[in-house]
Amino acid sequence: MRTVEWDYTNHKLRLIDQHALPGEFSYLSFGDYREVARAIRNMVVRGAPAIGVTAAFGMALAARQSRARDTASFLQDMNRAAEELRNARPTAVNLSWAVERMLGVISRQPATPESLRAALLDAAQQLADEDVRTNQEMALFGASLIESGDTVIHHCNTGSLAAVEWGTALGVIRMAHQQGKAIHVLVDETRPRLQGSRLTAWELEQYGIDYAIITDNAAGYFLQSRQVHKVLFGADRVAANGDVVNKIGTYMLALAAHANHVPVYPVVPLSTIDLGTQNGEDIPIEQRSPDEVLDLMVNGMPVAPADARARNPAFDITPHRLVSAIVTEAGIIYPPFKRNIRRAIEHNLK
Ligand code: MRU
């Protein structure tokens, strides 16, 4: 199952509707790049690699939608689409990375709009296929850190729903399971949008992997009582110094793991590492609607008073000192991160 895929029969983009899960598995089709930007903003599709590839196909759609006959006006249309897609969500760097890759296709081959339309679709498809390959390479490296019998805490959703087909941190868990290792996953429910309960638990059901959902604030208890061997999560952006920006709650989890001597492993493709950002503090943190916090209902009743206020940062920064190693498709990167991240990226480019 691909979370993000081009439908070659009707030239539309197909996305698994993540709002409908876990109750219903369905796809939505998109023929307009503006609708694609809205789907990213509203989190019909979410997860750093998935939104990157979605934006790339959004650019391919924009190319099809453009009526431009000459290259200059085609470029104008594409820059407008790039701006809208890039701004759909601010934190995950994969979004701007993918959009830049698509713009690079245009600048590399000054050609007619018609040939560029085909080239952009090819490039988006390549990005999607590359994402699956990269995830599997990371998963093999990451699985080498997992021992049979391990209990792992996992935060947010990092599975195939957050990528194209395999996943990042959950991809490591899948790989370890496929290798025959017994693994138990404590799934952080991941307030406020509950990606853990709704999406990660649903995926683990599909793969037949043993798990239990825990409230986010139970993680400290499990870590302190020595019931956890590893903590795994993905990332939306990693700074050049190894600071990791990921779903809100990751920082508290990493703090508790570090205090209890449990290793902390972010699993990230190199496309999530932003060498242009020196520290985590320089990464923009998306502030989402308070409704995501306040709209929670229990037994059909809202939990908060009618006029309650809320604050809802979607991501936080885990300083690199709390990170044991970063798993990438180029291998496992250990501290000192600043030097070793740069080496891994340079080596991968060769
Ligand atoms: O707000 P979301 O659901 O897009 O956030 C997703 C995450 O934080 C994931 O953990 C992250 O993208 C990890 S990489 C698959």
Coordinates of C-alpha atoms and ligand atoms in Angstrom, one line a residue:
M1 CA 0.0 0.0 0.0
R2 CA 1.4 3.4 -1.0
T3 CA 0.3 6.4 1.1
V4 CA 1.1 8.8 -1.8
E5 CA 0.9 7.6 -5.4
W6 CA 0.3 8.9 -8.9
D7 CA -2.7 7.4 -10.7
Y8 CA -1.5 7.0 -14.3
T9 CA -5.1 6.1 -15.5
N10 CA -6.6 9.5 -14.6
H11 CA -3.5 11.6 -14.0
K12 CA -4.4 12.4 -10.4
L13 CA -2.6 12.1 -7.1
R14 CA -4.0 9.5 -4.7
L15 CA -3.6 9.9 -1.0
I16 CA -4.7 7.6 1.8
D17 CA -7.2 9.7 3.8
Q18 CA -5.6 9.7 7.2
H19 CA -8.6 11.6 8.7
A20 CA -10.7 8.5 8.1
L21 CA -8.3 6.0 9.8
P22 CA -8.5 3.8 11.8
G23 CA -12.3 3.5 11.2
E24 CA -12.1 3.4 7.5
F25 CA -9.4 2.9 4.9
S26 CA -10.0 5.1 1.8
Y27 CA -8.2 7.1 -0.8
L28 CA -8.8 10.7 -1.9
S29 CA -7.9 11.9 -5.4
F30 CA -6.5 15.3 -6.3
G31 CA -6.3 17.0 -9.7
D32 CA -5.4 20.5 -8.4
Y33 CA -2.2 21.5 -6.6
R34 CA -4.0 24.0 -4.4
E35 CA -6.1 21.1 -3.0
V36 CA -2.9 19.2 -2.4
A37 CA -1.5 22.1 -0.4
R38 CA -4.8 22.2 1.6
A39 CA -4.5 18.4 2.2
I40 CA -1.0 18.9 3.6
R41 CA -2.1 21.8 5.8
N42 CA -5.2 19.9 7.1
M43 CA -3.1 16.7 7.7
V44 CA -5.1 14.5 5.3
V45 CA -1.5 13.5 4.7
R46 CA 1.2 14.0 7.3
G47 CA 4.6 12.9 8.3
A48 CA 7.8 14.6 7.0
P49 CA 8.7 12.2 4.1
A50 CA 5.0 11.8 3.0
I51 CA 4.4 15.5 2.8
G52 CA 7.6 16.0 0.8
V53 CA 6.7 13.4 -1.8
T54 CA 3.1 14.8 -1.9
A55 CA 4.4 18.3 -2.6
A56 CA 6.5 16.9 -5.4
F57 CA 3.5 15.3 -7.0
G58 CA 1.7 18.6 -6.3
M59 CA 4.3 20.3 -8.5
A60 CA 3.7 17.7 -11.2
L61 CA 0.0 18.6 -11.0
A62 CA 0.7 22.3 -11.1
A63 CA 2.7 21.7 -14.3
R64 CA -0.3 19.9 -15.9
Q65 CA -2.6 22.7 -14.8
S66 CA -0.4 25.5 -16.2
R67 CA -1.7 26.8 -19.5
A68 CA 1.6 28.4 -20.3
R69 CA 3.0 27.9 -23.8
D70 CA 6.4 29.5 -23.3
T71 CA 9.0 28.6 -20.7
A72 CA 9.0 32.0 -18.9
S73 CA 5.3 32.0 -18.1
F74 CA 5.5 28.3 -17.2
L75 CA 8.3 29.1 -14.7
Q76 CA 6.1 31.8 -13.2
D77 CA 3.2 29.4 -12.7
M78 CA 5.6 26.8 -11.2
N79 CA 7.1 29.4 -8.8
R80 CA 3.6 30.3 -7.6
A81 CA 2.8 26.7 -7.0
A82 CA 6.1 26.1 -5.2
E83 CA 5.4 29.0 -2.9
E84 CA 2.0 27.6 -1.9
L85 CA 3.1 24.0 -1.4
R86 CA 6.3 25.0 0.5
N87 CA 4.3 27.2 2.9
A88 CA 1.6 24.5 3.6
R89 CA 3.5 23.5 6.8
P90 CA 6.6 25.1 8.2
T91 CA 8.6 22.6 10.2
A92 CA 9.3 19.5 8.1
V93 CA 12.2 20.4 5.9
N94 CA 11.3 17.6 3.5
L95 CA 8.6 19.8 2.1
S96 CA 10.9 22.6 0.9
W97 CA 13.6 20.0 0.0
A98 CA 11.2 18.2 -2.4
V99 CA 9.9 21.4 -3.9
E100 CA 13.4 22.6 -4.5
R101 CA 14.3 19.3 -6.2
M102 CA 11.3 19.8 -8.5
L103 CA 12.4 23.4 -9.3
G104 CA 15.9 22.1 -10.0
V105 CA 14.4 19.9 -12.7
I106 CA 13.1 23.0 -14.5
S107 CA 16.3 25.0 -14.1
R108 CA 18.5 22.1 -15.3
Q109 CA 16.8 21.6 -18.6
P110 CA 15.6 24.7 -20.3
A111 CA 12.9 23.0 -22.5
T112 CA 9.3 23.4 -23.6
P113 CA 6.5 23.4 -21.0
E114 CA 5.3 20.1 -22.6
S115 CA 8.6 18.2 -22.0
L116 CA 9.0 19.8 -18.5
R117 CA 5.5 18.4 -17.6
A118 CA 6.7 14.9 -18.3
A119 CA 10.1 15.5 -16.6
L120 CA 8.4 16.8 -13.4
L121 CA 6.1 13.8 -13.1
D122 CA 9.1 11.5 -13.7
A123 CA 11.1 13.4 -11.0
A124 CA 8.2 13.1 -8.5
Q125 CA 7.9 9.4 -9.2
Q126 CA 11.6 9.0 -8.7
L127 CA 11.4 10.8 -5.4
A128 CA 8.6 8.4 -4.2
D129 CA 10.5 5.3 -5.2
E130 CA 13.7 6.7 -3.6
D131 CA 11.8 7.3 -0.4
V132 CA 10.8 3.6 -0.2
R133 CA 14.4 2.5 -0.9
T134 CA 15.9 4.9 1.6
N135 CA 13.4 3.8 4.3
Q136 CA 14.4 0.2 3.8
E137 CA 18.1 1.0 4.0
M138 CA 17.6 2.9 7.2
A139 CA 15.4 0.1 8.5
L140 CA 18.3 -2.4 8.0
F141 CA 20.8 -0.2 9.9
G142 CA 18.3 0.5 12.6
A143 CA 17.2 -3.1 13.1
S144 CA 20.8 -3.9 13.9
L145 CA 20.3 -1.9 17.1
I146 CA 17.3 -4.0 18.2
E147 CA 17.7 -7.2 20.2
S148 CA 15.1 -9.9 20.4
G149 CA 13.0 -9.3 23.5
D150 CA 13.3 -5.5 23.4
T151 CA 10.5 -3.2 24.5
V152 CA 10.6 0.0 22.6
I153 CA 8.7 3.3 23.1
H154 CA 7.6 4.9 19.9
H155 CA 6.3 8.5 19.5
C156 CA 3.9 9.9 16.9
N157 CA 3.5 8.0 13.6
T158 CA 6.5 7.2 11.6
G159 CA 5.2 4.2 9.6
S160 CA 4.2 3.8 6.0
L161 CA 1.5 6.4 6.5
A162 CA 4.2 9.0 7.3
A163 CA 6.3 8.1 4.3
V164 CA 5.5 6.5 1.0
E165 CA 5.4 2.8 1.8
W166 CA 7.7 1.7 4.5
G167 CA 8.4 4.2 7.3
T168 CA 11.3 5.6 9.3
A169 CA 11.3 4.6 13.1
L170 CA 8.4 2.3 12.6
G171 CA 10.2 0.9 9.5
V172 CA 13.0 -0.1 11.8
I173 CA 10.5 -1.9 14.1
R174 CA 8.9 -3.6 11.0
M175 CA 12.3 -4.8 9.8
A176 CA 13.3 -6.2 13.2
H177 CA 10.0 -8.0 13.4
Q178 CA 10.5 -9.3 9.8
Q179 CA 14.0 -10.6 10.9
G180 CA 12.2 -12.7 13.5
K181 CA 13.1 -10.6 16.5
A182 CA 10.5 -10.5 19.3
I183 CA 9.7 -6.8 19.9
H184 CA 7.1 -5.2 22.1
V185 CA 6.1 -1.6 21.2
L186 CA 4.8 0.9 23.7
V187 CA 2.9 3.3 21.5
D188 CA 2.7 6.9 22.8
E189 CA -0.9 8.0 21.9
T190 CA 0.6 11.4 20.9
R191 CA -1.7 14.1 21.9
P192 CA -3.3 16.2 20.6
R193 CA -4.0 14.5 17.3
L194 CA -3.4 11.0 18.5
Q195 CA -1.3 9.8 15.6
G196 CA 0.0 7.0 17.9
S197 CA -3.4 5.6 18.8
R198 CA -5.0 6.2 15.5
L199 CA -2.3 5.5 13.0
T200 CA 0.7 3.7 14.6
A201 CA -1.5 1.2 16.4
W202 CA -3.5 0.6 13.2
E203 CA -0.2 -0.1 11.3
L204 CA 1.1 -2.4 14.0
E205 CA -2.2 -4.4 13.8
Q206 CA -1.6 -4.8 10.0
Y207 CA 2.0 -6.1 10.6
G208 CA 1.1 -8.4 13.5
I209 CA 3.5 -6.7 15.9
D210 CA 2.9 -6.9 19.6
Y211 CA 2.1 -3.4 21.1
A212 CA 0.2 -1.6 23.8
I213 CA -0.9 2.1 23.6
I214 CA 0.2 4.2 26.5
T215 CA -0.7 7.8 27.4
D216 CA 2.2 10.2 26.6
N217 CA 2.7 10.9 30.3
A218 CA 3.1 7.2 31.2
A219 CA 6.4 7.0 29.3
G220 CA 8.4 8.2 32.4
Y221 CA 6.9 5.4 34.5
F222 CA 7.9 2.7 32.0
L223 CA 11.4 4.1 31.6
Q224 CA 12.0 4.5 35.3
S225 CA 10.7 1.0 36.1
R226 CA 13.3 -0.5 33.6
Q227 CA 10.6 -1.9 31.3
V228 CA 12.0 -0.1 28.2
H229 CA 15.2 -0.9 26.2
K230 CA 15.1 1.7 23.5
V231 CA 13.2 4.9 22.5
L232 CA 12.6 5.4 18.7
F233 CA 11.1 8.3 16.8
G234 CA 11.3 10.1 13.5
A235 CA 12.0 13.7 12.9
D236 CA 10.7 16.6 10.9
R237 CA 14.0 18.4 10.8
V238 CA 17.5 17.8 12.2
A239 CA 19.8 20.7 12.6
A240 CA 23.5 20.5 11.6
N241 CA 24.5 20.0 15.3
G242 CA 22.2 17.0 15.7
D243 CA 19.3 18.8 17.5
V244 CA 16.1 17.0 16.5
V245 CA 12.8 18.7 16.0
N246 CA 9.9 16.2 16.1
K247 CA 6.3 15.8 17.2
I248 CA 5.5 17.6 20.5
G249 CA 6.3 15.4 23.5
T250 CA 9.5 14.0 22.0
Y251 CA 11.7 16.3 24.2
M252 CA 10.0 15.1 27.4
L253 CA 10.4 11.5 26.3
A254 CA 14.0 11.9 25.4
L255 CA 14.7 13.7 28.8
A256 CA 13.1 10.8 30.7
A257 CA 15.0 8.2 28.6
H258 CA 18.3 10.0 29.1
A259 CA 17.8 10.3 32.9
N260 CA 17.1 6.5 33.0
H261 CA 20.1 5.5 30.7
V262 CA 17.8 4.3 27.9
P263 CA 19.2 4.9 24.4
V264 CA 17.3 7.4 22.2
Y265 CA 17.4 6.9 18.4
P266 CA 15.8 9.2 15.9
V267 CA 15.5 7.5 12.5
V268 CA 15.7 10.0 9.7
P269 CA 16.5 10.1 6.0
L270 CA 19.3 12.5 5.1
S271 CA 16.6 14.6 3.4
T272 CA 15.4 15.5 6.9
I273 CA 18.8 16.9 7.9
D274 CA 19.1 20.6 7.2
L275 CA 22.7 21.7 7.2
G276 CA 21.5 25.3 6.6
T277 CA 20.2 25.3 10.2
Q278 CA 22.8 25.3 12.8
N279 CA 20.7 24.6 15.9
G280 CA 17.3 23.3 16.7
E281 CA 16.3 26.7 18.1
D282 CA 16.5 28.1 14.6
I283 CA 13.8 25.7 13.3
P284 CA 10.3 27.2 13.0
I285 CA 7.8 25.4 15.3
E286 CA 4.4 25.1 13.8
Q287 CA 1.7 26.5 16.1
R288 CA -1.6 24.8 15.3
S289 CA -5.2 25.6 16.2
P290 CA -6.2 25.5 19.8
D291 CA -9.3 23.5 18.6
E292 CA -7.0 20.4 18.2
V293 CA -6.6 20.5 22.0
L294 CA -10.0 21.7 23.0
D295 CA -12.2 19.6 20.7
L296 CA -11.5 16.4 22.7
M297 CA -14.8 14.7 23.7
V298 CA -15.3 12.0 26.3
N299 CA -18.6 10.2 26.4
G300 CA -19.9 12.7 23.9
M301 CA -19.0 15.6 26.1
P302 CA -16.3 18.2 25.6
V303 CA -13.6 17.8 28.3
A304 CA -12.8 21.5 28.5
P305 CA -15.0 24.4 29.6
A306 CA -16.9 26.1 26.7
D307 CA -14.7 29.3 26.7
A308 CA -11.4 27.5 27.5
R309 CA -8.2 28.7 25.8
A310 CA -5.3 26.4 24.7
R311 CA -1.9 26.6 23.2
N312 CA -0.8 24.1 20.7
P313 CA 2.8 23.9 19.5
A314 CA 3.0 20.9 17.1
F315 CA 6.7 20.1 17.5
D316 CA 9.5 20.5 20.1
I317 CA 13.3 20.5 20.1
T318 CA 15.3 17.6 21.5
P319 CA 18.9 18.8 22.1
H320 CA 21.6 16.6 20.6
R321 CA 23.0 15.8 24.0
L322 CA 19.9 13.6 24.7
V323 CA 20.4 11.7 21.4
S324 CA 22.4 8.5 21.5
A325 CA 22.7 8.0 17.7
I326 CA 20.9 9.0 14.5
V327 CA 19.9 6.2 12.1
T328 CA 20.0 7.2 8.4
E329 CA 20.3 5.5 5.1
A330 CA 24.0 6.3 5.1
G331 CA 24.5 4.4 8.4
I332 CA 24.2 5.0 12.1
I333 CA 25.6 8.4 13.0
Y334 CA 27.2 8.7 16.5
P335 CA 28.4 11.8 18.4
P336 CA 30.1 14.2 17.8
F337 CA 27.1 14.9 15.5
K338 CA 28.3 18.1 13.9
R339 CA 31.3 16.4 12.4
N340 CA 29.7 13.0 11.7
I341 CA 26.5 14.3 10.1
R342 CA 28.5 16.4 7.7
R343 CA 30.7 13.4 6.9
A344 CA 27.7 11.1 6.3
I345 CA 26.1 13.6 3.9
E346 CA 29.3 14.2 2.0
H347 CA 30.0 10.5 1.8
N348 CA 26.5 9.9 0.5
L349 CA 26.9 12.5 -2.2
K350 CA 29.9 10.7 -3.7
Ligands
MRU1 O1 2.3 16.6 12.5 P1 2.7 15.4 11.8 O2 1.8 14.2 12.1 O3 3.0 15.6 10.4 O4 4.1 15.0 12.5 C1 4.7 13.9 12.1 C2 5.8 13.5 13.0 O5 6.2 14.3 13.9 C3 6.5 12.3 12.7 O6 7.0 11.7 13.8 C4 7.7 12.7 11.7 O7 7.3 13.3 10.6 C5 8.6 11.6 11.7 S1 9.2 11.1 10.2 C6 8.1 9.9 9.6

